[in-house]
Every structure is written in C-alpha cells, then in structure tokens.
Tab-separated table of C-alpha atoms in Angstrom:
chain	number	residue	atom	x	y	z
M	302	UNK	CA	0.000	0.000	0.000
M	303	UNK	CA	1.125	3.563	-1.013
M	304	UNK	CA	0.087	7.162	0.179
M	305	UNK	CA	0.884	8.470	-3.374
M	306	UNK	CA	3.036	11.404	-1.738
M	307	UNK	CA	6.011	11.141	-3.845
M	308	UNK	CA	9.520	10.702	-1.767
M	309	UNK	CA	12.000	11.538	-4.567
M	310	UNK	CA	12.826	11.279	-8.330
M	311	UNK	CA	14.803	8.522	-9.844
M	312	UNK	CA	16.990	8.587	-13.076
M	313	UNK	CA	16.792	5.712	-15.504
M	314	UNK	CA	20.127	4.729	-15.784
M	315	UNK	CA	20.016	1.334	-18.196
M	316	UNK	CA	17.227	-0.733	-19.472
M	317	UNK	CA	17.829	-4.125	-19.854
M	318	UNK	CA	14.895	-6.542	-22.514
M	319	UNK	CA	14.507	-10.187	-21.000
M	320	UNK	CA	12.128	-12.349	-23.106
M	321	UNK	CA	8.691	-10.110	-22.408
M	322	UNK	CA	10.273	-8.763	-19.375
M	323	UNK	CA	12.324	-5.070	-19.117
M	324	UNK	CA	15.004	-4.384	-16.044
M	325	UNK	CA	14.368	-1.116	-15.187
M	326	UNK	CA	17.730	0.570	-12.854
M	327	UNK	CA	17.504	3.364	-11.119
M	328	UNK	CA	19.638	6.158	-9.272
M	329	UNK	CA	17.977	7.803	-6.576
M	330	UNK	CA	18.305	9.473	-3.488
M	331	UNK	CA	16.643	6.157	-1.834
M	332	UNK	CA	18.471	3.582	-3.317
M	333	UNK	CA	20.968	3.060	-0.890
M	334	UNK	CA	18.178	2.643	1.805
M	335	UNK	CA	16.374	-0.466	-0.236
M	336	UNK	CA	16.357	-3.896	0.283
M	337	UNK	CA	16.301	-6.948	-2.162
M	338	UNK	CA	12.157	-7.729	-2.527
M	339	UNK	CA	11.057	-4.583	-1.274
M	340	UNK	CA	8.055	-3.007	-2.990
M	341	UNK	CA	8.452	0.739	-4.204
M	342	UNK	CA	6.335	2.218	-6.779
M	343	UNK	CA	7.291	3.814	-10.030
M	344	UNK	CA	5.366	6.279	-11.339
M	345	UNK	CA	2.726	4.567	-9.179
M	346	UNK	CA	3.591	0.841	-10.376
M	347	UNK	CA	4.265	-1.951	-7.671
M	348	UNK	CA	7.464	-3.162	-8.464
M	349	UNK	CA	9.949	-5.602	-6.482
M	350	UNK	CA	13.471	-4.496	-5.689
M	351	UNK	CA	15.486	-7.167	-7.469
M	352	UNK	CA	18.653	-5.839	-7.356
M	353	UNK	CA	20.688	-3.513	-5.681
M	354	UNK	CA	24.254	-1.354	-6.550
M	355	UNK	CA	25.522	1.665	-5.477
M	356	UNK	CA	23.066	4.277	-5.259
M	357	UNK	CA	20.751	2.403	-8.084
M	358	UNK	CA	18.202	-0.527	-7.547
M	359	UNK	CA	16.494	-2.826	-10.551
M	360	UNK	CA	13.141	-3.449	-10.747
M	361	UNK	CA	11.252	-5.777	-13.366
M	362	UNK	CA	8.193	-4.918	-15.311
M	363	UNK	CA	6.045	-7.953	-16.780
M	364	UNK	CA	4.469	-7.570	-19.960
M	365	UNK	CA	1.206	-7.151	-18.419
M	366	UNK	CA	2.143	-3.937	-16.228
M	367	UNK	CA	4.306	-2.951	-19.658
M	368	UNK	CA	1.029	-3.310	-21.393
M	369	UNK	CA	-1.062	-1.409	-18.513
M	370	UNK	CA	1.505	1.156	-17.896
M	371	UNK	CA	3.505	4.301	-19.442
M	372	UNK	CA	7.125	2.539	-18.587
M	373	UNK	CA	7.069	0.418	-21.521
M	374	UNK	CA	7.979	3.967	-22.963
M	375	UNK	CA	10.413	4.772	-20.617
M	376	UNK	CA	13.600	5.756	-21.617
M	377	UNK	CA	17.550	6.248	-20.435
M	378	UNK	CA	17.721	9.479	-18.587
M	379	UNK	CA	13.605	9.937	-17.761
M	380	UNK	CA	12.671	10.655	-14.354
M	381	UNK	CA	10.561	8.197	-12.790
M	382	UNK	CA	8.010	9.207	-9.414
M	383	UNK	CA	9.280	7.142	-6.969
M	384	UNK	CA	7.404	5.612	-2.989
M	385	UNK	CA	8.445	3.240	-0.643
M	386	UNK	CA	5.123	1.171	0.446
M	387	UNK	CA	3.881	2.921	3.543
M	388	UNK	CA	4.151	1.960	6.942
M	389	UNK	CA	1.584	0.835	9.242
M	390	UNK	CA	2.342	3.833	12.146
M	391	UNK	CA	2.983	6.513	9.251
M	392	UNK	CA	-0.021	9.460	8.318
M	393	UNK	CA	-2.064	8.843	5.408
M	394	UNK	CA	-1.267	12.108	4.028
M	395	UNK	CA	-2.686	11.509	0.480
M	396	UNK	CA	-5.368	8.394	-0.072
M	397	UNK	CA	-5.266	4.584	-0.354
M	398	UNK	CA	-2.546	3.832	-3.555
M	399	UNK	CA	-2.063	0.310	-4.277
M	400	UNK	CA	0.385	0.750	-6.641
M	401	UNK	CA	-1.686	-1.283	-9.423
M	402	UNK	CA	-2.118	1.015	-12.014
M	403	UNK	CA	-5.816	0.948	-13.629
M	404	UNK	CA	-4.976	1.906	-17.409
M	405	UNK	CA	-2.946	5.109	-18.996
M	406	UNK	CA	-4.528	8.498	-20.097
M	407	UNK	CA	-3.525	10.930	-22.460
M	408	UNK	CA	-2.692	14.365	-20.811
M	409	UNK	CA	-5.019	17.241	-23.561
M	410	UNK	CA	-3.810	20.093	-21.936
M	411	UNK	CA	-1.216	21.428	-19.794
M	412	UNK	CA	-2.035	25.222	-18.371
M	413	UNK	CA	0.323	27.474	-16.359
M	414	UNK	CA	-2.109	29.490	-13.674
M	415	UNK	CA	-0.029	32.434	-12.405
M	416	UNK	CA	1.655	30.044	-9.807
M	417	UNK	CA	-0.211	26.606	-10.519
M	418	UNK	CA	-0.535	23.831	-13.290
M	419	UNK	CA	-4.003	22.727	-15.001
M	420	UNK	CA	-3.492	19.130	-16.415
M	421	UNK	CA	-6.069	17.857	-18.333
M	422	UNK	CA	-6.343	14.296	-18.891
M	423	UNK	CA	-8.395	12.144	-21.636
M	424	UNK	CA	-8.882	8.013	-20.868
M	425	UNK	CA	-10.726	5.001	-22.108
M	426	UNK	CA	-14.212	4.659	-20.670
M	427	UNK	CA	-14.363	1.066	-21.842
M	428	UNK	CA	-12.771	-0.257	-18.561
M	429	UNK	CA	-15.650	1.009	-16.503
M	430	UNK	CA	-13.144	3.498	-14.372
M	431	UNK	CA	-14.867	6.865	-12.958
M	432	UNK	CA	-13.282	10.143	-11.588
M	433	UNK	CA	-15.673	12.710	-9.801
M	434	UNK	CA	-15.145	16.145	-8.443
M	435	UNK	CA	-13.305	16.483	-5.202
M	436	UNK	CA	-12.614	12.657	-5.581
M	437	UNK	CA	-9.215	11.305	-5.362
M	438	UNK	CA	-6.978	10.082	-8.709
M	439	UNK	CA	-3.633	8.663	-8.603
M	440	UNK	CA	-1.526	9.951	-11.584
M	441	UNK	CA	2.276	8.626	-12.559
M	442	UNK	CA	1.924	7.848	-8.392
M	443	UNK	CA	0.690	11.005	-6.983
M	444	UNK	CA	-1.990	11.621	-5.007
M	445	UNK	CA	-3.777	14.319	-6.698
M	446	UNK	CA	-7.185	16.070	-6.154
M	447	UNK	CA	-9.622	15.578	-9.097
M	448	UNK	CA	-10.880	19.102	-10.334
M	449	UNK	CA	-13.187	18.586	-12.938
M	450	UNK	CA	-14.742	15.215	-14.250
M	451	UNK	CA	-16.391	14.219	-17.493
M	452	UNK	CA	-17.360	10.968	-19.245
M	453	UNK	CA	-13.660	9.845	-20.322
M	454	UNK	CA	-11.723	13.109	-18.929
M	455	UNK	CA	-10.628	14.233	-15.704
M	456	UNK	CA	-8.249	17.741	-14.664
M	457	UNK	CA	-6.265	18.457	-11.934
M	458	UNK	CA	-4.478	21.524	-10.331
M	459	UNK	CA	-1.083	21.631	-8.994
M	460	UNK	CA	1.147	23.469	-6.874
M	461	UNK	CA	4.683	24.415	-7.588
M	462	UNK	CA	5.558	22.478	-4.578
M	463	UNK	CA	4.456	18.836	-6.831
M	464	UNK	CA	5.373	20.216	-9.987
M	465	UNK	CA	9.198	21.210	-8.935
M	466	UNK	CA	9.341	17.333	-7.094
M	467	UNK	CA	7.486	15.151	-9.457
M	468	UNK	CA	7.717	14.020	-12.909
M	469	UNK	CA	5.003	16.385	-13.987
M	470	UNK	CA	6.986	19.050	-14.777
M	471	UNK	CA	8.132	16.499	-18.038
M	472	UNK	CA	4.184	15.796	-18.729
M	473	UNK	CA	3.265	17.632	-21.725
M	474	UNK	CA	-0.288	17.401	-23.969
M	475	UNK	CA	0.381	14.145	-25.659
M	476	UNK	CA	2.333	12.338	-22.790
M	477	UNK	CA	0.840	9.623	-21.484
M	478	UNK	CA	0.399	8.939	-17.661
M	479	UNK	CA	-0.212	6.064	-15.748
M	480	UNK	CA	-3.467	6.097	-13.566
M	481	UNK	CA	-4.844	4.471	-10.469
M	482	UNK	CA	-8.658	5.487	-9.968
M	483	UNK	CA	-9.896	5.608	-6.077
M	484	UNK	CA	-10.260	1.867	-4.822
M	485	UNK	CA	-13.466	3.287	-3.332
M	486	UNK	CA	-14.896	4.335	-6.361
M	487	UNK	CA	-14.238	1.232	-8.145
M	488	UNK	CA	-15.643	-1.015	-5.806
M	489	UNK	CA	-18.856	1.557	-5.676
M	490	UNK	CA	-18.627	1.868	-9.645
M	491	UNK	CA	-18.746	-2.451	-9.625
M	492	UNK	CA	-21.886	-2.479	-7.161
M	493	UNK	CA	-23.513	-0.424	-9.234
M	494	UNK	CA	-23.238	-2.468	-12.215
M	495	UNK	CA	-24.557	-5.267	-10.796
C-alpha cells in the first residue's frame, strides 16, 4: 500500500529486454536505503526491488504492467516518481494507492495558472473506471485532487511544490500517464453495475 506522496525522483540509468520482461535501474536518493524484494512504486507501479548497486536498484516490469503502464515507454535518462510502500504507524497524508495502475490516459492540456498547473487528462471509458469532483486520482503515483470530471476526462491543479518534485513538470499534452482510480470508487462503480 502507497500514500501516493512522492519521496523523490529517480533517473533511468540502463534498461535491460529479457524475453517479455524489461530491467528497469535506477539512481535515486533512496536507493541506498532499499532492500532486495522490497516493494516501491514507479510512477505509481508496484514493483519488487530485485537488485541492488551503489546508489541504483532494478526493478522488473512484466508484460502485463508494460502493457497497462507508461514505462514500456520509458527511456535512459527519464525521471521516474518514486514511494516506498507505507508503513503501518505513518499518516495517510494523500489516499489509499495500491500501486496497481488501472490503465494510462492521455494528458489534452497542460495550463500554467499564475503560480499553478491545469493538467487535463483524456482516458478510455471502456474499462468502466470513474473520476468525480473532489474525488481522489492517482496519476504517474501522486496523489492528486480531481478538479473537474467528465465521461472519459478528468483535470487536476497543482502546486509548484508537486510540480518542482514530481515528474510532472516532463508531462506535456500528448504524454501519457499512468493512472490508479480511487479503490473506493471502483468497488462503488462495480456495485452499481450489478
């Protein structure tokens, strides 16, 4: 489980192909603090520790969560959102992440406000995933507030504080994202449909 408040940025370093498989490593400023099968999300993707060197750690990404997920596009030299899981006595500061993202959007637009961001954000309705105003949205692993909510887009606001210490700042109309919808919201959306 995950807060989505984002501890640091990592630096793709080397990607490595294995069969369907891709090694991701990464320097950071919490590598040297991991341990072998330790769960840390990337841009909000679960992913197990699997090696460790100085200051970088490897994860590996399936083809499913390559499939599901903006790091089959990753490249040497991207930044990457990175979390350690959180811990049981810690504050929930943002909302319930589990770190298993839900499908990718397309960010539409990308607005400087005199000292905030608007990111706007397009997705596929055909999973069945819902965002609603004042609800909570995980993008690329951060907690963020959701703004405005359509059909099949969602938009967000954020402060300089998130935009200077995420990967946002990168995230330009065009980019894909990964997303995590609420857990709450799915499991409300489900009942619904039944």
């Amino acid at each position: 489980m995950f807060t989505g408040i984002i501890e640091t940025l990592g630096l793709v370093t080397n990607l490595k192909q294995d069969g369907t498989n891709v090694h991701f490593t990464i320097k950071s400023a919490i590598s040297n603090d991991l341990k072998i099968d330790q769960s840390v999300a990337h841009n909000g993707v679960c992913l197990t520790v699997v090696k460790l060197d100085d200051e970088t750690h490897t994860v590996t990404a399936i083809q499913e969560t390559l499939e599901k997920s903006n790091l089959a596009s990753l490249q040497i030299g991207r930044c990457v959102n990175l979390e350690r899981c959180m811990q049981p006595t810690g504050r929930l500061d943002g909302h319930i992440v589990q770190g298993h993202v839900d499908q990718t959007a397309v960010c539409v637009k990308r607005e400087e406000l005199n000292g905030s961001w608007e990111y706007r954000f397009k997705y596929d309705t055909s999973a069945g995933n819902v965002t609603v105003e004042k609800g909570s949205v995980c993008v690329n692993g951060i907690s963020l507030t959701v703004v405005n909510s359509t059909t099949d887009e969602f938009s967000v606001f954020i402060i300089p504080y998130t935009f200077e210490h995420t990967n946002l700042h990168e995230v330009a109309p065009g980019d894909t994202v990964n997303v995590e919808f609420d857990i709450i919201g799915k499991y409300v959306a489900r009942l619904m449909n039944r």
